[in-house]
Coordinates of C-alpha atoms in Angstrom, one line a residue:
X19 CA 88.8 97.9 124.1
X20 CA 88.8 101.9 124.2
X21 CA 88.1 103.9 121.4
X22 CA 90.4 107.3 121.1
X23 CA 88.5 110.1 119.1
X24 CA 90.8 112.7 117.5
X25 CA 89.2 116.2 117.9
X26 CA 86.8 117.5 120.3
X27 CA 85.0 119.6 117.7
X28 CA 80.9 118.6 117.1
X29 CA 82.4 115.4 115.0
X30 CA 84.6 114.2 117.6
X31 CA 82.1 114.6 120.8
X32 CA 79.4 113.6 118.6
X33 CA 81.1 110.2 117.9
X34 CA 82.4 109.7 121.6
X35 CA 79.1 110.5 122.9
X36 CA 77.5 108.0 120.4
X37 CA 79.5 106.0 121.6
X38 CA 79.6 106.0 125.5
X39 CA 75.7 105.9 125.5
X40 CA 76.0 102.6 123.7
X41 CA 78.4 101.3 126.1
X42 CA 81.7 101.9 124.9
X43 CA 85.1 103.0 126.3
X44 CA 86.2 106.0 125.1
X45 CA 89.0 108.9 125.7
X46 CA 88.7 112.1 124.1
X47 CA 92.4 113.4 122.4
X48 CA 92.6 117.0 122.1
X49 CA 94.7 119.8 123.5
X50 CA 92.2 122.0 124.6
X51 CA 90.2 121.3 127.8
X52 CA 87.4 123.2 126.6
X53 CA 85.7 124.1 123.4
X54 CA 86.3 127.2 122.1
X55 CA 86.9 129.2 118.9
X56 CA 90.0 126.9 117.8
X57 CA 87.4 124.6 116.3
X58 CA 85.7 126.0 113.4
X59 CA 82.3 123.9 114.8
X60 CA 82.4 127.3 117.7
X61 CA 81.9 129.8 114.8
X62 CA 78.5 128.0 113.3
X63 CA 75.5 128.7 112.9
X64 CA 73.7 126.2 114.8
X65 CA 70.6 125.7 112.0
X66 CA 69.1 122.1 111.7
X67 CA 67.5 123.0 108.2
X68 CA 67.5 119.9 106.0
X69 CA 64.9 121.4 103.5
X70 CA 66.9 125.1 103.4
X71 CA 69.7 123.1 103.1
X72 CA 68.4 121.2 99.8
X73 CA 68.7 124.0 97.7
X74 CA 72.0 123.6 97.0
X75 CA 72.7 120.0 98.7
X76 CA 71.9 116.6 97.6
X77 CA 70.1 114.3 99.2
X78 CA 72.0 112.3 101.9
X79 CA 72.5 116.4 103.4
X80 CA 68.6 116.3 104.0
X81 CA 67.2 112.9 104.8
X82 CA 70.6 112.7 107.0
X83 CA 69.9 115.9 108.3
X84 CA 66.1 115.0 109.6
X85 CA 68.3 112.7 112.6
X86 CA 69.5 116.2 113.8
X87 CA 67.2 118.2 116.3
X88 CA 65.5 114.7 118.2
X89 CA 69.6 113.8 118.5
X90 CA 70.4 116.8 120.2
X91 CA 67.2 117.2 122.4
X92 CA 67.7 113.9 123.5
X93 CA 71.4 114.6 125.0
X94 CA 70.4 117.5 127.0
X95 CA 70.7 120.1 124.0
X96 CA 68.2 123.5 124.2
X97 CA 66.5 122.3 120.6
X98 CA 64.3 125.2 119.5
X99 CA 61.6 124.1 117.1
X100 CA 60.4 126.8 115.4
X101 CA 60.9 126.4 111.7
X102 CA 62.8 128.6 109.3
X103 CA 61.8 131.9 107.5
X104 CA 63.1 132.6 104.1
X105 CA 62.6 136.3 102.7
X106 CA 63.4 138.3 99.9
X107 CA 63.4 142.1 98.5
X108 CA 61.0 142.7 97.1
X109 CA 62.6 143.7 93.8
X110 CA 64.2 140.0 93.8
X111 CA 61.1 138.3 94.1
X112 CA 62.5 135.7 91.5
X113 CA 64.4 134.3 94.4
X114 CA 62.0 133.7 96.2
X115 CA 60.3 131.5 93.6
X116 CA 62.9 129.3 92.6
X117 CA 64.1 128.9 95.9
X118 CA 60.6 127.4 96.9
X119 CA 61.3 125.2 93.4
X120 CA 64.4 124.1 94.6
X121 CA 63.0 123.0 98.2
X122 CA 59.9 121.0 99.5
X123 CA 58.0 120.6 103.0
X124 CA 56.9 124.7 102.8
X125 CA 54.5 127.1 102.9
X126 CA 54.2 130.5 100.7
X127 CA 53.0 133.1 103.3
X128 CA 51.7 136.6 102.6
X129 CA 52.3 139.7 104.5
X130 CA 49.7 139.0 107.0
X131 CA 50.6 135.7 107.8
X132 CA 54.4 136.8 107.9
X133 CA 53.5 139.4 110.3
X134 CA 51.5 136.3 112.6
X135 CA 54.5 134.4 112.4
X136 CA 57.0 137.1 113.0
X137 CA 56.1 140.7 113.9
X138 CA 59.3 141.8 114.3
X139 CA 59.8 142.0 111.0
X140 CA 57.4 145.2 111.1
X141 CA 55.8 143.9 107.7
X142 CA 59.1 144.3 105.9
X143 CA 58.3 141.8 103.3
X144 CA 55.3 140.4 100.9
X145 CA 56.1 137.1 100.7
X146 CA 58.0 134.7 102.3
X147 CA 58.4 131.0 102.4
X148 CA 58.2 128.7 106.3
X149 CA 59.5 126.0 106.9
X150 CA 57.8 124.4 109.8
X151 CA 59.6 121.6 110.7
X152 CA 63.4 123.3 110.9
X153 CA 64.8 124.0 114.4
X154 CA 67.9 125.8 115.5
X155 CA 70.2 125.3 118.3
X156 CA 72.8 127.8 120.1
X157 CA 75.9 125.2 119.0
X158 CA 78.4 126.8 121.7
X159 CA 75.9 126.0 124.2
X160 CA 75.3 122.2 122.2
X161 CA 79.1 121.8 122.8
X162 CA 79.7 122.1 126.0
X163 CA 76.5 120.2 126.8
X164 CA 77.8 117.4 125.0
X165 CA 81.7 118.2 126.7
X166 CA 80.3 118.0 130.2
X167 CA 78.0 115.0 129.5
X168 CA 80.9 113.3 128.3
X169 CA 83.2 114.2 131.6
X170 CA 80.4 113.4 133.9
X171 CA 80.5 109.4 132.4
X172 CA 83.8 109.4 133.0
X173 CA 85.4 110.6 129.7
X174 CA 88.9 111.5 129.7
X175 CA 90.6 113.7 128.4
X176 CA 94.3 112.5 126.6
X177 CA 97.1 114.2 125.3
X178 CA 97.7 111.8 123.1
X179 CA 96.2 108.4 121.6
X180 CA 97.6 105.1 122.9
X181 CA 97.0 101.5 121.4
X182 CA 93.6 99.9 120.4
X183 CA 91.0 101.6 117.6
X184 CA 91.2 105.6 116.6
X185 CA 88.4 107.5 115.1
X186 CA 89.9 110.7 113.6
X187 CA 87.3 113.7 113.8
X188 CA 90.5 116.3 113.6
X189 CA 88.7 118.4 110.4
X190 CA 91.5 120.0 107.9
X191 CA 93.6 118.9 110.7
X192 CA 93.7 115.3 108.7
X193 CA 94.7 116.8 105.5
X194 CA 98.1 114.8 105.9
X195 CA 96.0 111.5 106.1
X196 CA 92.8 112.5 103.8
X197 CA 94.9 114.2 100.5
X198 CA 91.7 115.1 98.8
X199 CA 90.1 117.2 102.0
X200 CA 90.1 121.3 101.2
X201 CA 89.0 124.1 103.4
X202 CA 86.1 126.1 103.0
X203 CA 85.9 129.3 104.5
X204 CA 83.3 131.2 106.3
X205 CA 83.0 134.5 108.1
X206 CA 80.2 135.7 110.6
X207 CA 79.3 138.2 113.1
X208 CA 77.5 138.3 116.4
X209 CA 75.5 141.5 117.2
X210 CA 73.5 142.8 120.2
X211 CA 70.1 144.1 119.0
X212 CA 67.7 144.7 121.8
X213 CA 65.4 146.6 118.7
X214 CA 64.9 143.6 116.9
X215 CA 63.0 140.8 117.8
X216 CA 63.0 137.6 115.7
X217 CA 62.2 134.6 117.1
X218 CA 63.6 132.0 114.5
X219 CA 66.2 131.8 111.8
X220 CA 65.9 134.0 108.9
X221 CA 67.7 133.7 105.2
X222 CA 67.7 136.8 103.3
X223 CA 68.0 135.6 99.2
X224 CA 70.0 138.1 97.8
X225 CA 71.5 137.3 94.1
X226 CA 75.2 138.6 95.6
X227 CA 74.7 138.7 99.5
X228 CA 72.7 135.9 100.6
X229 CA 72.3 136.2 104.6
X230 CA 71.4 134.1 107.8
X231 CA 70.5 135.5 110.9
X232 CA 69.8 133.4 114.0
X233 CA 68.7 134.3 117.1
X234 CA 70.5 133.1 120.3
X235 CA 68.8 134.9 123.0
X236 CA 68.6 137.7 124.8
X237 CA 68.8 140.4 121.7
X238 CA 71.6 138.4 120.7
X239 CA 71.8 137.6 116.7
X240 CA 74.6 135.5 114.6
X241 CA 74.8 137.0 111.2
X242 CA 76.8 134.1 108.6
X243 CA 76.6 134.1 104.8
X244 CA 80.2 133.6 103.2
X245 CA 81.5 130.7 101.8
X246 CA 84.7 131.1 100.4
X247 CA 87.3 128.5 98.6
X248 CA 90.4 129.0 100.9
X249 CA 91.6 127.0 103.4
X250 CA 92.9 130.6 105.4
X251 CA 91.9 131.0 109.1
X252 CA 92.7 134.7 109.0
X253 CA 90.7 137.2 110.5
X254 CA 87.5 138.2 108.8
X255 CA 88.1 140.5 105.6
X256 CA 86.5 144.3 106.1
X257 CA 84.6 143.5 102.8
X258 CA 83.1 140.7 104.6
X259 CA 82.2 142.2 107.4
X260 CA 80.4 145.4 105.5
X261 CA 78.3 142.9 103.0
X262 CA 77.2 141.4 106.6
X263 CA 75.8 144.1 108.0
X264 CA 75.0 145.9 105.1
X265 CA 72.8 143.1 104.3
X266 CA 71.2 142.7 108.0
X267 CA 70.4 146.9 108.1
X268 CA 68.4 145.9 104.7
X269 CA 66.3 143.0 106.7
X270 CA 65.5 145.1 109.6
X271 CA 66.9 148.5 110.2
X272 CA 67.6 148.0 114.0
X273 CA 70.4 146.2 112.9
X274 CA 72.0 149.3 112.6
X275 CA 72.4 150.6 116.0
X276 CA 73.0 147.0 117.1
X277 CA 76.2 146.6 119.4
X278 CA 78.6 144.5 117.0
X279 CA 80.2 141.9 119.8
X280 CA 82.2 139.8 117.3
X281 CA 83.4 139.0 114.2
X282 CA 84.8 135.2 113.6
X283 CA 86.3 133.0 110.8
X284 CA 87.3 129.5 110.0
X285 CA 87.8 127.2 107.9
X286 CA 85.7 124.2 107.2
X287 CA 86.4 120.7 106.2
X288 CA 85.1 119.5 102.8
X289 CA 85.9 116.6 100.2
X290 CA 85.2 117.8 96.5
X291 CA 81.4 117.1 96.3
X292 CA 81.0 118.1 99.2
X293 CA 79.5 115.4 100.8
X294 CA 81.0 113.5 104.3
X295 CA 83.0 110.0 104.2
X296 CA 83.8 107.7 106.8
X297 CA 86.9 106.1 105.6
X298 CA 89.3 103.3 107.3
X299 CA 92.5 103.5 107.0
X300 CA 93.9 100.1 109.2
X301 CA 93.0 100.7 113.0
X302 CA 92.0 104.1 112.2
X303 CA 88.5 105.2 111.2
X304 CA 88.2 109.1 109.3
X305 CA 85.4 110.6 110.0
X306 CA 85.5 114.2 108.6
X307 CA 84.1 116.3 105.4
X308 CA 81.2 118.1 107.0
X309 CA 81.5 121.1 105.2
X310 CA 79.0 123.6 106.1
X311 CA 76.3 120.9 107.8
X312 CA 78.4 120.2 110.9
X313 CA 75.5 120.6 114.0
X314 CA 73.4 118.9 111.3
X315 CA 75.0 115.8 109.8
X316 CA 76.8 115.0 113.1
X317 CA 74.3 113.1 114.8
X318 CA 73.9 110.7 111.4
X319 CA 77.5 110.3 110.8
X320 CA 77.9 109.8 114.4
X321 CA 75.2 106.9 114.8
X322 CA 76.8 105.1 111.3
X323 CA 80.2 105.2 112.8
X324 CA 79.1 103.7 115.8
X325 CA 77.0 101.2 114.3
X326 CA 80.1 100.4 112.1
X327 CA 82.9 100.0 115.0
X328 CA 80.3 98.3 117.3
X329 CA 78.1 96.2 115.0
X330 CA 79.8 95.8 111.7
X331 CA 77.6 97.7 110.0
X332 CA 78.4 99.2 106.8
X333 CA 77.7 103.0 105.9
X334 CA 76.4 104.3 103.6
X335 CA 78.6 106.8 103.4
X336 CA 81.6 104.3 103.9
X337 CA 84.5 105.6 101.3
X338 CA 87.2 102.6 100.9
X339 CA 90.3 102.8 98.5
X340 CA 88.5 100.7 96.0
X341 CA 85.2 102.7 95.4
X342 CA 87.5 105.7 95.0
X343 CA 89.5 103.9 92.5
X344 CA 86.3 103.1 90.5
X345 CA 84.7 106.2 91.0
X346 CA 87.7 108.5 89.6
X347 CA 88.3 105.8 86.5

């Protein structure tokens, strides 16, 4: 039996590398060779932060999320483990505070042991909160990885599925199959700062501008913050891109004579709460709905699907006709 995956985005190689390492047949579908910025997975962020992440999410998007980093060290992936740093202005200090209600598995650190933890931040800020156990990962270099892994067993690459099971990883792509899918757009930048030197992810809590910076290497820096209901894969707005950098001058001035080397959009998959599904639909099993988690909840949606195809087992985030019948009545 071989297994086509739809989509060579982190959901589809994900799944097909789940699911060579266990044994299985498997051809990739997809019309690009290579990944590249046609997927919206080569415009994230590449933070594994399941306790940042539960200040908005519920709580399959952190206790899945946990799988994440040993997942992608242990299929070749740089994983860097050194936690996440969430700041604030100081005239927003409020943020700061519920943010750490909101959140667990932290630490409030003062100015000195901000400036321990990260001195390029030139004692910027007061207070801040750490998250130890948070890594990040450069997710173009994480795709390839996985691509090349994947070609090296003996993957190939298809223009089009044949007979036997599918697994559709296809994102918004799959709208005509998945009615109740919607796009969620997001915006980011990539600067060259040699100035600055951070060594870890940083959010900046802002009660209009919230920001993200990771670091990729190299002076290198990915600034993301926008999440925006719209389905549009147009070119980043100017607005957009001012709040951006506006906001990143206010973290660290540096940021200001930093060499701005891109600006990217997309749109990401998403079902109403939010949350991801695994639905089948006859020989086909829909795997999509990872919203802003994608480098994080692949690895766990990943494993259930392959534990579902290969061992029968159910879950839990299986979405059938029937519980969606219920759930809407």
């Amino acid at each position: 039996m071989t297994y086509t995956v739809l989509g060579a985005g982190v959901m589809g190689l994900a799944v097909a590398a789940e699911l060579t390492a266990r044994g299985a047949t498997v051809q990739l579908c997809d019309p690009h060779e290579r990944p590249g910025p046609h997927a919206c997975s080569w415009w994230a962020g590449g933070m594994l932060a399941p306790d940042c992440e539960s200040e908005t999410a519920e709580e399959p998007v952190t206790r899945l999320g946990r799988e994440a980093a040993d997942w992608w060290q242990a299929r070749g992936v740089g994983v860097e483990r050194r936690g996440s740093l969430v700041v604030t202005p100081g005239r927003d200090r409020a943020e700061l505070d519920r943010f750490a209600r909101r959140t667990a598995h932290h630490a409030m650190l003062d100015a000195e042991a901000i400036d321990a933890l990260e001195p390029g931040l030139e004692r910027r800020f007061s207070r801040a909160l750490h998250f130890a156990d948070e890594a990040h990962i450069d997710p173009r270099a994480a795709l390839a990885t996985l691509r090349d892994g994947l070609a090296a067993a003996g993957v190939p690459r298809v223009g089009m599925s044949g007979d036997g099971p599918v697994i559709d990883c296809r994102g918004l792509a799959a709208r005509e199959a998945l009615s109740d899918l919607r796009g969620v757009r997001g915006e980011m930048a990539v600067l060259r700062a040699p100035d600055v030197h951070l060594t870890r992810p940083i959010r900046l809590l802002h009660p209009r501008h919230p920001l993200y910076i990771v670091p990729r290497g190299d002076g290198v820096y990915m600034l993301g913050a926008t999440q925006i209901e719209s389905d549009s894969r147009a070119p980043a707005t100017a607005r957009s891109v001012m709040e951006l950098l506006s906001t990143a001058y206010a973290l660290h001035p540096a940021f200001g004579e930093a060499a701005l080397l891109e600006i990217g959009a997309d749109a990401r998959p998403a079902f109403p709460d939010n949350l991801p599904r695994i639905r089948q639909r006859g020989a086909t099993t829909h795997v999509n709905g990872l919203f802003r988690h994608g480098f994080l909840l692949a690895p766990a949606m990943a494993r259930m699907t392959a534990d579902w195809l290969l061992d029968g087992t159910r879950p839990e985030v299986m979405d059938d006709e029937d519980h969606r019948q219920r759930r809407t009545a």
